[in-house]
């Protein structure tokens, strides 16, 4: 699944994206530091990511789950039932594909908060684990690859769900604040959990036509709407959860979204919601250096990229040291790092979608009390983050 491809596809992408306009760069209304801390307090950002907590999402996903096996079905059903509990629209995209071990059944899981929304931002990861034929590698659980990203995605959905409802209510009652972006209010959140082969889904979506929607403004008049063309941006998580990740910006047209992630991380650290001392350096490479690189990372997003979808690829590079080894299990995960990723994406998607934890007027009403609460939170945060990761930085891997 991981390949190093080069320049050609990137250029093709640049050419294609010109015929599929998205809303383009826009300023996210930034949450205040009080709102950031309210958002962090909405739900414990670690509870579902703790692999030793039996009720956590991560615990449920962290088993060998190669396509077309019983364990794989257990994990898929867990994803589906979790999102069904939220009453999201679920689609299970089943297909058979030939593998070196014969034909296998695959199922992509697609969950959409509001399937009627004119636009969506996609948050995706693959949920299957890599197949290895013999013991002990057949017990590979892919903690960073991509059990932890899947658990983060479920927690993001559960956390943002009530905020999306609140936003819909504001729209319905014509009560958007002047600083709320109408465009953001028309964009829903869609999750995709890929199974093994992802090309199939991009293909299906590129050839399924949707009826015209008056608000589907990102389309040029001449192109019929397809599910693919209503994707504003596609955010793919992969190989996250080990300490000291380093992520770079891959595509010039989503560099501004990369910057929004960097900004979320910086503000969370400044507000002491993330403990910089425990986490070490920023998770993101300075962008100027990445811009000169023409290198290009293969992953589940390639079929989408080929069809002109705007992609933000969040992948640790170098890959975690344990990549494709039996060591990519719970011991490879760093809890403060997982917590930080969860909060960074929580803030990023809240700001992208114009969500906030509560009406901003509460800020003035109880400014005094809130200050007190905030300092309590900071202390709790230090306790959780207090563990200093002792992992060595991952060595460069040969990805050819
Ligand atoms: C299924 O998952 C369990 C852990 O819940 C594991 O012990 C078992 O080996 C897995 N089965 C296969 C076939 O990998
Ligand atoms: C796929 O699933 C169907 C029905 O569940 C089953 O009949 C079929 O044998 C499976 N195909 C493969 C290749 O396992
Ligand atoms: C998990 O990874 C650690 C570190 O590589 C290894 O020692 C351990 O055997 C692995 N556990 C299992 C159950 O494979």
mmCIF file of N, CA, C and O in Angstrom, residues 1 5 9 12-13 16 20 194 196-206 228 231 234 236 296-311:
data_model
loop_
_atom_site.group_PDB
_atom_site.id
_atom_site.type_symbol
_atom_site.label_atom_id
_atom_site.label_comp_id
_atom_site.label_asym_id
_atom_site.label_seq_id
_atom_site.Cartn_x
_atom_site.Cartn_y
_atom_site.Cartn_z
ATOM 1 N N UNK A 1 0.826 -1.207 0.000
ATOM 2 C CA UNK A 1 0.000 0.000 0.000
ATOM 3 C C UNK A 1 0.868 1.268 0.000
ATOM 4 O O UNK A 1 0.494 2.290 -0.529
ATOM 5 N N UNK A 5 5.888 7.302 -5.087
ATOM 6 C CA UNK A 5 5.633 7.667 -6.472
ATOM 7 C C UNK A 5 6.226 9.048 -6.675
ATOM 8 O O UNK A 5 6.576 9.720 -5.722
ATOM 9 N N UNK A 9 2.426 12.316 -11.148
ATOM 10 C CA UNK A 9 1.058 12.300 -10.653
ATOM 11 C C UNK A 9 0.704 13.649 -10.039
ATOM 12 O O UNK A 9 -0.403 14.145 -10.179
ATOM 13 N N UNK A 12 -0.207 15.939 -12.717
ATOM 14 C CA UNK A 12 -1.508 15.579 -13.239
ATOM 15 C C UNK A 12 -2.596 16.087 -12.289
ATOM 16 O O UNK A 12 -3.628 16.585 -12.716
ATOM 17 N N UNK A 13 -2.312 15.958 -11.025
ATOM 18 C CA UNK A 13 -3.253 16.430 -10.015
ATOM 19 C C UNK A 13 -3.489 17.925 -10.179
ATOM 20 O O UNK A 13 -4.617 18.408 -10.168
ATOM 21 N N UNK A 16 -5.736 18.490 -13.063
ATOM 22 C CA UNK A 16 -7.113 18.051 -12.819
ATOM 23 C C UNK A 16 -7.863 18.985 -11.883
ATOM 24 O O UNK A 16 -9.042 19.267 -12.075
ATOM 25 N N UNK A 20 -11.989 21.084 -11.176
ATOM 26 C CA UNK A 20 -12.912 20.771 -10.095
ATOM 27 C C UNK A 20 -12.733 21.783 -8.965
ATOM 28 O O UNK A 20 -12.031 21.529 -7.994
ATOM 29 N N UNK A 194 -11.479 2.906 5.209
ATOM 30 C CA UNK A 194 -11.147 2.112 4.028
ATOM 31 C C UNK A 194 -10.796 0.687 4.409
ATOM 32 O O UNK A 194 -10.196 0.435 5.455
ATOM 33 N N UNK A 196 -8.641 -2.387 2.872
ATOM 34 C CA UNK A 196 -7.660 -2.871 1.893
ATOM 35 C C UNK A 196 -7.525 -2.016 0.652
ATOM 36 O O UNK A 196 -6.607 -1.225 0.522
ATOM 37 N N UNK A 197 -8.454 -2.201 -0.183
ATOM 38 C CA UNK A 197 -8.386 -1.603 -1.515
ATOM 39 C C UNK A 197 -9.290 -0.372 -1.547
ATOM 40 O O UNK A 197 -10.476 -0.477 -1.293
ATOM 41 N N UNK A 198 -8.727 0.775 -1.830
ATOM 42 C CA UNK A 198 -9.524 1.988 -1.787
ATOM 43 C C UNK A 198 -9.890 2.508 -3.166
ATOM 44 O O UNK A 198 -10.765 3.334 -3.304
ATOM 45 N N UNK A 199 -9.222 2.002 -4.197
ATOM 46 C CA UNK A 199 -9.425 2.544 -5.538
ATOM 47 C C UNK A 199 -10.888 2.403 -5.952
ATOM 48 O O UNK A 199 -11.468 3.274 -6.583
ATOM 49 N N UNK A 200 -11.472 1.277 -5.550
ATOM 50 C CA UNK A 200 -12.850 0.955 -5.890
ATOM 51 C C UNK A 200 -13.808 2.086 -5.539
ATOM 52 O O UNK A 200 -14.678 2.461 -6.321
ATOM 53 N N UNK A 201 -13.642 2.644 -4.338
ATOM 54 C CA UNK A 201 -14.579 3.657 -3.881
ATOM 55 C C UNK A 201 -14.458 4.930 -4.713
ATOM 56 O O UNK A 201 -15.464 5.513 -5.124
ATOM 57 N N UNK A 202 -13.237 5.355 -4.956
ATOM 58 C CA UNK A 202 -13.029 6.557 -5.767
ATOM 59 C C UNK A 202 -13.651 6.361 -7.145
ATOM 60 O O UNK A 202 -14.274 7.262 -7.703
ATOM 61 N N UNK A 203 -13.517 5.137 -7.672
ATOM 62 C CA UNK A 203 -14.078 4.819 -8.990
ATOM 63 C C UNK A 203 -15.607 4.902 -8.955
ATOM 64 O O UNK A 203 -16.240 5.528 -9.795
ATOM 65 N N UNK A 204 -16.220 4.246 -7.950
ATOM 66 C CA UNK A 204 -17.673 4.250 -7.836
ATOM 67 C C UNK A 204 -18.196 5.678 -7.736
ATOM 68 O O UNK A 204 -19.176 6.047 -8.366
ATOM 69 N N UNK A 205 -17.546 6.457 -6.916
ATOM 70 C CA UNK A 205 -18.032 7.810 -6.683
ATOM 71 C C UNK A 205 -17.855 8.715 -7.897
ATOM 72 O O UNK A 205 -18.634 9.631 -8.110
ATOM 73 N N UNK A 206 -16.817 8.460 -8.653
ATOM 74 C CA UNK A 206 -16.571 9.332 -9.801
ATOM 75 C C UNK A 206 -17.604 9.078 -10.895
ATOM 76 O O UNK A 206 -17.796 9.897 -11.771
ATOM 77 N N UNK A 228 -18.090 12.372 -5.488
ATOM 78 C CA UNK A 228 -16.700 12.808 -5.357
ATOM 79 C C UNK A 228 -16.574 14.315 -5.464
ATOM 80 O O UNK A 228 -15.771 14.942 -4.782
ATOM 81 N N UNK A 231 -16.922 16.628 -2.399
ATOM 82 C CA UNK A 231 -15.898 16.623 -1.341
ATOM 83 C C UNK A 231 -15.099 17.912 -1.445
ATOM 84 O O UNK A 231 -14.484 18.196 -2.460
ATOM 85 N N UNK A 234 -10.240 16.288 1.626
ATOM 86 C CA UNK A 234 -10.133 14.904 2.045
ATOM 87 C C UNK A 234 -8.928 14.835 2.989
ATOM 88 O O UNK A 234 -7.794 15.087 2.578
ATOM 89 N N UNK A 236 -6.681 12.585 5.312
ATOM 90 C CA UNK A 236 -6.351 11.177 5.527
ATOM 91 C C UNK A 236 -5.331 11.043 6.655
ATOM 92 O O UNK A 236 -4.268 11.659 6.614
ATOM 93 N N UNK A 296 6.582 12.476 -2.950
ATOM 94 C CA UNK A 296 5.160 12.250 -2.959
ATOM 95 C C UNK A 296 4.888 10.908 -2.318
ATOM 96 O O UNK A 296 5.530 9.913 -2.623
ATOM 97 N N UNK A 297 3.949 10.873 -1.361
ATOM 98 C CA UNK A 297 3.724 9.689 -0.546
ATOM 99 C C UNK A 297 2.506 8.899 -1.019
ATOM 100 O O UNK A 297 1.410 9.438 -1.078
ATOM 101 N N UNK A 298 2.697 7.642 -1.355
ATOM 102 C CA UNK A 298 1.566 6.816 -1.777
ATOM 103 C C UNK A 298 0.732 6.396 -0.590
ATOM 104 O O UNK A 298 1.242 6.160 0.480
ATOM 105 N N UNK A 299 -0.589 6.334 -0.752
ATOM 106 C CA UNK A 299 -1.465 5.891 0.334
ATOM 107 C C UNK A 299 -2.897 5.798 -0.219
ATOM 108 O O UNK A 299 -3.119 5.940 -1.410
ATOM 109 N N UNK A 300 -3.850 5.614 0.719
ATOM 110 C CA UNK A 300 -5.240 5.421 0.312
ATOM 111 C C UNK A 300 -5.825 6.584 -0.489
ATOM 112 O O UNK A 300 -6.871 6.439 -1.094
ATOM 113 N N UNK A 301 -5.197 7.739 -0.420
ATOM 114 C CA UNK A 301 -5.791 8.911 -1.066
ATOM 115 C C UNK A 301 -5.468 9.005 -2.551
ATOM 116 O O UNK A 301 -6.069 9.804 -3.246
ATOM 117 N N UNK A 302 -4.529 8.202 -3.039
ATOM 118 C CA UNK A 302 -4.055 8.376 -4.419
ATOM 119 C C UNK A 302 -5.193 8.346 -5.449
ATOM 120 O O UNK A 302 -5.268 9.227 -6.302
ATOM 121 N N UNK A 303 -6.119 7.354 -5.346
ATOM 122 C CA UNK A 303 -7.211 7.361 -6.334
ATOM 123 C C UNK A 303 -8.046 8.633 -6.276
ATOM 124 O O UNK A 303 -8.588 9.067 -7.286
ATOM 125 N N UNK A 304 -8.161 9.221 -5.097
ATOM 126 C CA UNK A 304 -8.930 10.457 -4.966
ATOM 127 C C UNK A 304 -8.156 11.617 -5.576
ATOM 128 O O UNK A 304 -8.703 12.436 -6.298
ATOM 129 N N UNK A 305 -6.876 11.626 -5.288
ATOM 130 C CA UNK A 305 -5.996 12.667 -5.814
ATOM 131 C C UNK A 305 -6.043 12.656 -7.338
ATOM 132 O O UNK A 305 -6.138 13.690 -7.992
ATOM 133 N N UNK A 306 -6.022 11.456 -7.897
ATOM 134 C CA UNK A 306 -6.052 11.328 -9.354
ATOM 135 C C UNK A 306 -7.310 11.925 -9.937
ATOM 136 O O UNK A 306 -7.338 12.303 -11.092
ATOM 137 N N UNK A 307 -8.370 11.949 -9.135
ATOM 138 C CA UNK A 307 -9.622 12.478 -9.640
ATOM 139 C C UNK A 307 -9.850 13.915 -9.213
ATOM 140 O O UNK A 307 -10.955 14.423 -9.289
ATOM 141 N N UNK A 308 -8.800 14.555 -8.739
ATOM 142 C CA UNK A 308 -8.869 15.990 -8.507
ATOM 143 C C UNK A 308 -9.404 16.395 -7.155
ATOM 144 O O UNK A 308 -9.756 17.546 -6.950
ATOM 145 N N UNK A 309 -9.493 15.449 -6.202
ATOM 146 C CA UNK A 309 -9.948 15.818 -4.866
ATOM 147 C C UNK A 309 -8.765 16.418 -4.098
ATOM 148 O O UNK A 309 -7.641 15.950 -4.193
ATOM 149 N N UNK A 310 -9.063 17.452 -3.345
ATOM 150 C CA UNK A 310 -8.044 18.187 -2.608
ATOM 151 C C UNK A 310 -7.696 17.456 -1.311
ATOM 152 O O UNK A 310 -8.564 17.255 -0.470
ATOM 153 N N UNK A 311 -6.449 17.044 -1.155
ATOM 154 C CA UNK A 311 -6.074 16.106 -0.090
ATOM 155 C C UNK A 311 -5.122 16.723 0.940
ATOM 156 O O UNK A 311 -4.141 17.370 0.579
#
